[in-house]
Tab-separated table of C-alpha atoms in Angstrom:
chain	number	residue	atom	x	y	z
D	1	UNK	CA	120.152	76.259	110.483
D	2	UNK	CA	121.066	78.029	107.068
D	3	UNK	CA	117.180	79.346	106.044
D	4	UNK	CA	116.454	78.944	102.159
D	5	UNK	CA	117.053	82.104	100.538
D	6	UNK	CA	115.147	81.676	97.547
D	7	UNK	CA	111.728	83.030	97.237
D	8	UNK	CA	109.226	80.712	97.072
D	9	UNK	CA	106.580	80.140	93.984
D	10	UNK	CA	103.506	81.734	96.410
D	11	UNK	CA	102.102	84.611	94.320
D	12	UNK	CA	100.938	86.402	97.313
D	13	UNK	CA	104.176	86.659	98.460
D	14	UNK	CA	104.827	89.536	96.146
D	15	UNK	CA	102.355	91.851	97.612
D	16	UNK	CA	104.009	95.489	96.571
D	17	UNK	CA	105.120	97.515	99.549
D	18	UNK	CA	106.760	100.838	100.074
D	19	UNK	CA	110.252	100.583	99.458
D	20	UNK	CA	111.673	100.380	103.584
D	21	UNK	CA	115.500	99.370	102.525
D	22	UNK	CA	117.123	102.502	103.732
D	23	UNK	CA	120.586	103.101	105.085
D	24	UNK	CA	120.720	103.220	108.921
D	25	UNK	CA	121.984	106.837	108.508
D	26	UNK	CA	118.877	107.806	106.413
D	27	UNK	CA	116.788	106.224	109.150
D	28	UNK	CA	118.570	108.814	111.897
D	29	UNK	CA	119.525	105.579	113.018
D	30	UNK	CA	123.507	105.153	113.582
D	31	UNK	CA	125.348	101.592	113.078
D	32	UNK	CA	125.275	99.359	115.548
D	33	UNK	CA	129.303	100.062	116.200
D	34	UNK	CA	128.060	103.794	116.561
D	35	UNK	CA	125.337	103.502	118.874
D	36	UNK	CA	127.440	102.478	121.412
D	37	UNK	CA	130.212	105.020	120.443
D	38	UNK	CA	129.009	107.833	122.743
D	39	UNK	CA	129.284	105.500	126.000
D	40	UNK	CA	133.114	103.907	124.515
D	41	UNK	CA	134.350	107.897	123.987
D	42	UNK	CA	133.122	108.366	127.815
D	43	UNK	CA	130.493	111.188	126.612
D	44	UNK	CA	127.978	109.215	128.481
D	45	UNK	CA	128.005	109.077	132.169
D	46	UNK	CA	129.518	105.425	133.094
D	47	UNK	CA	127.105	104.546	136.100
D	48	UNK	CA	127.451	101.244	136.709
D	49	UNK	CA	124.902	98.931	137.737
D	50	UNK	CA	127.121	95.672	138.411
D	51	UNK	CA	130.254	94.516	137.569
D	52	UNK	CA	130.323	90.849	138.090
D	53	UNK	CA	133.068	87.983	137.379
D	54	UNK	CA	130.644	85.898	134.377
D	55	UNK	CA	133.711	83.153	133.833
D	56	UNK	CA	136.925	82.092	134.871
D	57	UNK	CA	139.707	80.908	131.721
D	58	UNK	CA	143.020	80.413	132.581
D	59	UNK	CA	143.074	82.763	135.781
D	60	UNK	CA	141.448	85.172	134.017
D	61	UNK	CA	138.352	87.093	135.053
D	62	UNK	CA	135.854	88.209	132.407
D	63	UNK	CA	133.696	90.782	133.759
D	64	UNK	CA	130.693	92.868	132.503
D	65	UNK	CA	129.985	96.566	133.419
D	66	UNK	CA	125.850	97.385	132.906
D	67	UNK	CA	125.712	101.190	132.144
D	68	UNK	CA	122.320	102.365	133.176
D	69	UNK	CA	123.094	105.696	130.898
D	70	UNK	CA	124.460	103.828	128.406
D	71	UNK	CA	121.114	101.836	128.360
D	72	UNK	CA	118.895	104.836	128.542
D	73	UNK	CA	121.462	106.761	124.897
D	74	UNK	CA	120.716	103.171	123.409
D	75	UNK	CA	117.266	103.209	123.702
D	76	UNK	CA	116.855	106.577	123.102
D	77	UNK	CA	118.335	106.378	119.718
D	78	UNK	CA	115.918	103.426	119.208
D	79	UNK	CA	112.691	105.500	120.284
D	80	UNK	CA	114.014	108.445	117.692
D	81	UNK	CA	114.142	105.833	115.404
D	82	UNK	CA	111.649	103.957	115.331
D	83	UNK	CA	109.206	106.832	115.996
D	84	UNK	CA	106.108	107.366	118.571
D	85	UNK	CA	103.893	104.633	116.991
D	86	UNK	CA	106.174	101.710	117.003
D	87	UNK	CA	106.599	99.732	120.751
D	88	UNK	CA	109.553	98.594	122.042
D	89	UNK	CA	110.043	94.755	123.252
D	90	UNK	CA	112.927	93.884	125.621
D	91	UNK	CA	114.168	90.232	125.369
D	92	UNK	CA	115.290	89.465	128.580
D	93	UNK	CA	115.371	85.321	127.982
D	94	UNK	CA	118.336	83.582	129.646
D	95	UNK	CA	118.774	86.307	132.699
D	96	UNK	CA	118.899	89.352	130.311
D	97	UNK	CA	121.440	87.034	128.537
D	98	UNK	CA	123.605	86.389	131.423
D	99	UNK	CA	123.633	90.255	132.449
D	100	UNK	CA	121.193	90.092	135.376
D	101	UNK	CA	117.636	90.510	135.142
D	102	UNK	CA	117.829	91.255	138.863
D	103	UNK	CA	120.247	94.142	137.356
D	104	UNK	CA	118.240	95.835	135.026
D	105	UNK	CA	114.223	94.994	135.396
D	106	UNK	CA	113.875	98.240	137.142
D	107	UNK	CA	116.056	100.142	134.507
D	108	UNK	CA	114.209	98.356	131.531
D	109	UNK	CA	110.811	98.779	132.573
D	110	UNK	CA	110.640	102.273	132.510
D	111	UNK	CA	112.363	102.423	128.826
D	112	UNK	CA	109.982	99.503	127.527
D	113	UNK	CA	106.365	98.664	126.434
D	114	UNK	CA	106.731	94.947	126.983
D	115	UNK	CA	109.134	92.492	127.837
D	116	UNK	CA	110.051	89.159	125.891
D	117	UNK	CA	111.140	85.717	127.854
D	118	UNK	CA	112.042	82.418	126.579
D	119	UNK	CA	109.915	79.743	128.681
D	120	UNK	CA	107.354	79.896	131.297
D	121	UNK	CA	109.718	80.141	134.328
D	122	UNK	CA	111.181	83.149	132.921
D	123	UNK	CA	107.778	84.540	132.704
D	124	UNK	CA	106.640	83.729	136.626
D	125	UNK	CA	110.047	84.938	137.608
D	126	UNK	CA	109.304	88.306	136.030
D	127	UNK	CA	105.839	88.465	137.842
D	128	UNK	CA	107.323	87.053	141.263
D	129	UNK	CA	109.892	90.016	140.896
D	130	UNK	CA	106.936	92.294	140.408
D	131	UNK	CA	107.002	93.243	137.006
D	132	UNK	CA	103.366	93.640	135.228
D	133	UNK	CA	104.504	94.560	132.287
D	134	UNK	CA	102.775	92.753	129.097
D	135	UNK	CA	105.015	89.890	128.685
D	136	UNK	CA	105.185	87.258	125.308
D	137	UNK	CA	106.496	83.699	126.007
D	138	UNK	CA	108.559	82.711	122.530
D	139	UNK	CA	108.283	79.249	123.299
D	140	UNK	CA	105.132	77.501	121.584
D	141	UNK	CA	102.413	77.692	123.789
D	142	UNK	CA	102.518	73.199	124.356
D	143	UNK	CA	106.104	72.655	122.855
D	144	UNK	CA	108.002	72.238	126.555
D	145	UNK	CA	105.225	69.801	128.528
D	146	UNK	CA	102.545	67.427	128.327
D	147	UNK	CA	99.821	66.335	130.401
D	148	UNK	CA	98.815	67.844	133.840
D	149	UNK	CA	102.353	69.536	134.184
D	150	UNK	CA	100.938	71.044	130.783
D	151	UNK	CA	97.840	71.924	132.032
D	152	UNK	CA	99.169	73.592	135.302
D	153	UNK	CA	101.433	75.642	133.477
D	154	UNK	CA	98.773	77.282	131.132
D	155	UNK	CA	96.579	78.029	134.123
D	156	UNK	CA	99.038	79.379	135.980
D	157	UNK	CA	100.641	81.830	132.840
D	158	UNK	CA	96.641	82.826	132.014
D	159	UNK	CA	96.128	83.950	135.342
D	160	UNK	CA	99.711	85.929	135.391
D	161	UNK	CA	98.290	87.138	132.200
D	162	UNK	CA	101.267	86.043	130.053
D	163	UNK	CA	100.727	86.145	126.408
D	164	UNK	CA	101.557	82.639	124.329
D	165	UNK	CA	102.874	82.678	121.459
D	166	UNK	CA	100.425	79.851	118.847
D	167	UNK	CA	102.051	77.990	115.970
D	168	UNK	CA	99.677	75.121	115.671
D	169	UNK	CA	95.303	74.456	116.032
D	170	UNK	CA	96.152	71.915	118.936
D	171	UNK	CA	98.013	74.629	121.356
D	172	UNK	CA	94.823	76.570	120.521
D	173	UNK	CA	92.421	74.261	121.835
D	174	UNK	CA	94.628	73.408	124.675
D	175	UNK	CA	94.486	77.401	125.609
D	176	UNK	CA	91.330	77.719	125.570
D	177	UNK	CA	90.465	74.963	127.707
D	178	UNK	CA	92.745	76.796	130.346
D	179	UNK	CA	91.166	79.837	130.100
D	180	UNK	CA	87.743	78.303	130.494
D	181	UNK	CA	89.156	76.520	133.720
D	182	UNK	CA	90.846	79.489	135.456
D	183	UNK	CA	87.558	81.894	134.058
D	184	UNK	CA	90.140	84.535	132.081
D	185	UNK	CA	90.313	85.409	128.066
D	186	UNK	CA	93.681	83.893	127.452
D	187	UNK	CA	96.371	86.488	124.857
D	188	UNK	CA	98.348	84.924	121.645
D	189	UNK	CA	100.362	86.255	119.308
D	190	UNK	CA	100.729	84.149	116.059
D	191	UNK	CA	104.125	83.377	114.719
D	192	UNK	CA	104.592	82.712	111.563
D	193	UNK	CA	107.322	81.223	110.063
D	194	UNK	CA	108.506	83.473	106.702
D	195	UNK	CA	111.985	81.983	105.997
D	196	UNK	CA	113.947	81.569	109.302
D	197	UNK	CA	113.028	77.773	109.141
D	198	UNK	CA	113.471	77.535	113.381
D	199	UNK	CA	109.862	78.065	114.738
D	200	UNK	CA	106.444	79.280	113.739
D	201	UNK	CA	103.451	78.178	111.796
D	202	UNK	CA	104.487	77.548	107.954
D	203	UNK	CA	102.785	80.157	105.843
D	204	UNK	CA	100.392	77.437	104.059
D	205	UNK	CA	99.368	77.086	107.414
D	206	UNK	CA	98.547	80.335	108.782
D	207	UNK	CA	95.733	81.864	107.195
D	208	UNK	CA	93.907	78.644	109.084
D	209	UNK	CA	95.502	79.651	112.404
D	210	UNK	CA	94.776	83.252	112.290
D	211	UNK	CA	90.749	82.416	111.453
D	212	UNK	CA	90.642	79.502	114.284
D	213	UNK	CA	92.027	81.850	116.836
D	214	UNK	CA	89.859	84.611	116.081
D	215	UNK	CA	86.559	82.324	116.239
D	216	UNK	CA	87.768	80.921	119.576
D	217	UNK	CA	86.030	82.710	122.209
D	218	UNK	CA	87.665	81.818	124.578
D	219	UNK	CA	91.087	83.015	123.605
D	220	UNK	CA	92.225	86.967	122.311
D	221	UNK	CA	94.223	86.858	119.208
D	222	UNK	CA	96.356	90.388	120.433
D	223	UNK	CA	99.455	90.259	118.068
D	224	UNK	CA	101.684	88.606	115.173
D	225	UNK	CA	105.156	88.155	114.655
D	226	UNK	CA	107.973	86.528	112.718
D	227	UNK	CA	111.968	86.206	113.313
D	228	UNK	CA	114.006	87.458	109.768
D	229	UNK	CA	116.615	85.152	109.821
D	230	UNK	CA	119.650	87.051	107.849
D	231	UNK	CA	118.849	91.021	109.096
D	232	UNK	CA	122.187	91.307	109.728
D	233	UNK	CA	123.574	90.850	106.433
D	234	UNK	CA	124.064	94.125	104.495
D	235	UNK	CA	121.521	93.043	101.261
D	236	UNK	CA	118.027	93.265	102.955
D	237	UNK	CA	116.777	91.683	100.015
D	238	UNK	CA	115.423	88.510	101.859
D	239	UNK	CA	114.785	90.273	104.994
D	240	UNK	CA	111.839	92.378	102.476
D	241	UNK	CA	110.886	89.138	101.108
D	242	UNK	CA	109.928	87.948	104.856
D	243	UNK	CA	108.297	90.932	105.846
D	244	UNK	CA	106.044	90.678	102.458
D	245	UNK	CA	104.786	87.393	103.303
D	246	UNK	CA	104.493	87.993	106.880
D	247	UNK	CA	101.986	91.132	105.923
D	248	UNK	CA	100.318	89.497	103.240
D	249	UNK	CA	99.424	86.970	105.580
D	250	UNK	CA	97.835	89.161	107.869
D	251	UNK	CA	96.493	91.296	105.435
D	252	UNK	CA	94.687	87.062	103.830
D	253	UNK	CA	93.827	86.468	107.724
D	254	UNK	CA	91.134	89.169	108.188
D	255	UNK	CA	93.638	92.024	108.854
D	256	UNK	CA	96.296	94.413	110.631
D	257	UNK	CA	93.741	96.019	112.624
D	258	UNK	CA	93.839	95.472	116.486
D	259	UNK	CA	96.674	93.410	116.541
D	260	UNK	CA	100.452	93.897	117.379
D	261	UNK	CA	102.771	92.926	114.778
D	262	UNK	CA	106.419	92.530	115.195
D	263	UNK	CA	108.862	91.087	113.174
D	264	UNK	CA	112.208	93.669	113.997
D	265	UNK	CA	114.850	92.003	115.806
D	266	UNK	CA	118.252	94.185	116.786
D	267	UNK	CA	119.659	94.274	113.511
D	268	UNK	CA	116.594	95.212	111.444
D	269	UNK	CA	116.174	97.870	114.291
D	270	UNK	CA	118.812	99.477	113.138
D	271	UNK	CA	118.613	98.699	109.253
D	272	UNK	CA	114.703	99.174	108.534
D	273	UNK	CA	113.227	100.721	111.107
C-alpha cells in the first residue's frame, strides 16, 4: 500500500525537534552496500553457519551462506552507531526470513536486547527453543483468533511472558482478562500508526489508548512503536514527519518516561540513527 505522503492538518504534528537527517557517513554509519563490504572483500572471517538449498528453478540450486562473523561486523557497526543507550531488536518473523532460526538464535541472542516475531507460534517456538529473551509479537494482540482459541492463546503468551503489541481498547480489555486468569501483569507496546497506513492505532486514536492502558491494572504499558513506511528513500522528509507525530503522541499520552520506544527499521538504522 502506497502511504499518503502529505502531512496532515494536525497542529501537533509539528512539534520542533532536533534536526536528526544526517548522512549515514556523518552518523559513523556506512551504507547499507558498505556494511556488508568488509565480509564481500573476504576481510571478515567467512565461518559459515549453514549453507542450505532454499529453492530449486530450472535445475538450479539457490543457496544461502549465514556468516556468524559477518553477523557479529554487522551488528557491531550498528551498536557504534546507534550508541550505548539505544537497544537493539532482532526480527526473526518467518524463520529469520527463511535463514534458519534454528541457525542463528544462539548467534543472535548474544548480539541482541530483544527479539521481534510475527504471530504467536513464532513466539512459543522461541521459548520452546529456550530463548528468554524479551520478545514483542507484531501482530495485534486479538487480530489472528476469536473465542476460546483466543483466550488460550493470551494465557498461554502471558505466562511465556511475551509482550503484545495494542492497537485498539477491545484487545486491552481482552488482555487484561488473561492476565487476571493466569495471575501475571500482562506487557504491551502501543503501535501507532504515523503514515505507513498497514497497522497500528490511528493517531486520533491514541492519546485514548495510551491513557486506557496505563489505568488498566492489570496490564504494563512497557513500550511504543511505529513502522516509517518510505525510510529507504533518500529524502527523509516524511520519515521526520512520522517520527514527529509518533513523539508528540507520547509526549500528549502522559510521556517518554519508562517506556521503550522504537520506530527504526533497517533502513532508518542506517540513515537516522
Amino acid at each position: 500500500m502506497t502511504p499518503d505522503r502529505t502531512p496532515d492538518s494536525d497542529a501537533n504534528a509539528d512539534m520542533d525537534l532536533d534536526p536528526i537527517a544526517r548522512s549515514p557517513q556523518a552518523n559513523g554509519m556506512p551504507s547499507a552496500d558498505a556494511i556488508d563490504a568488509d565480509a564481500r572483500r573476504g576481510s571478515v572471517p567467512a565461518d559459515v553457519l549453514s549453507s542450505h538449498s532454499a529453492a530449486s528453478l530450472g535445475g538450479s540450486y539457490l543457496k544461502a551462506e549465514i556468516s556468524a562473523s559477518a553477523i557479529r561486523h554487522n551488528m557491531s557497526l550498528i551498536r557504534a552507531a546507534v550508541g550505548t543507550t539505544a537497544q537493539v531488536c532482532s526480527v526473526v518473523k518467518a524463520n529469520c526470513y527463511g535463514h534458519g532460526l534454528a541457525t542463528l538464535l544462539n548467534l543472535l541472542e548474544g548480539l541482541t536486547d530483544f527479539f521481534g516475531v510475527a504471530t504467536p507460534e513464532e513466539a512459543i517456538v522461541l521459548r520452546q527453543m529456550g530463548c528468554l529473551k524479551p520478545t514483542l509479537m507484531f501482530l495485534p494482540a486479538c487480530g489472528w483468533a476469536t473465542g476460546r482459541e483466543l483466550r488460550q492463546a493470551l494465557d498461554r503468551l502471558i505466562v511465556e511472558n511475551v509482550t503484545f503489541t495494542l492497537v485498539h481498547k477491545d484487545e486491552l480489555r481482552a488482555i487484561a482478562e488473561a492476565s487476571r486468569r493466569v495471575g501475571i501483569e500482562a506487557k504491551v507496546h502501543i503501535m501507532v500508526d504515523t503514515g505507513m497506513g498497514r497497522g497500528g492505532a490511528p493517531v486520533e486514536d491514541s492519546i485514548d489508548l495510551f491513557r486506557a492502558a496505563r489505568n488498566e491494572s492489570a496490564v504494563a504499558l512497557t513500550g511504543a512503536y511505529t513502522h516509517f513506511a518510505t525510510a529507504d528513500d533518500g529524502d527523509q522528509e516524511f520519515t521526520r514527519h512520522q517520527l514527529n507525530r509518533f513523539l508528540n503522541v507520547v509526549d500528549l499520552s502522559g510521556g517518554r518516561e519508562g517506556l521503550v520506544l522504537h520506530a527504526a527499521n533497517s533502513a532508518a538504522t542506517i540513515a537516522m540513527p
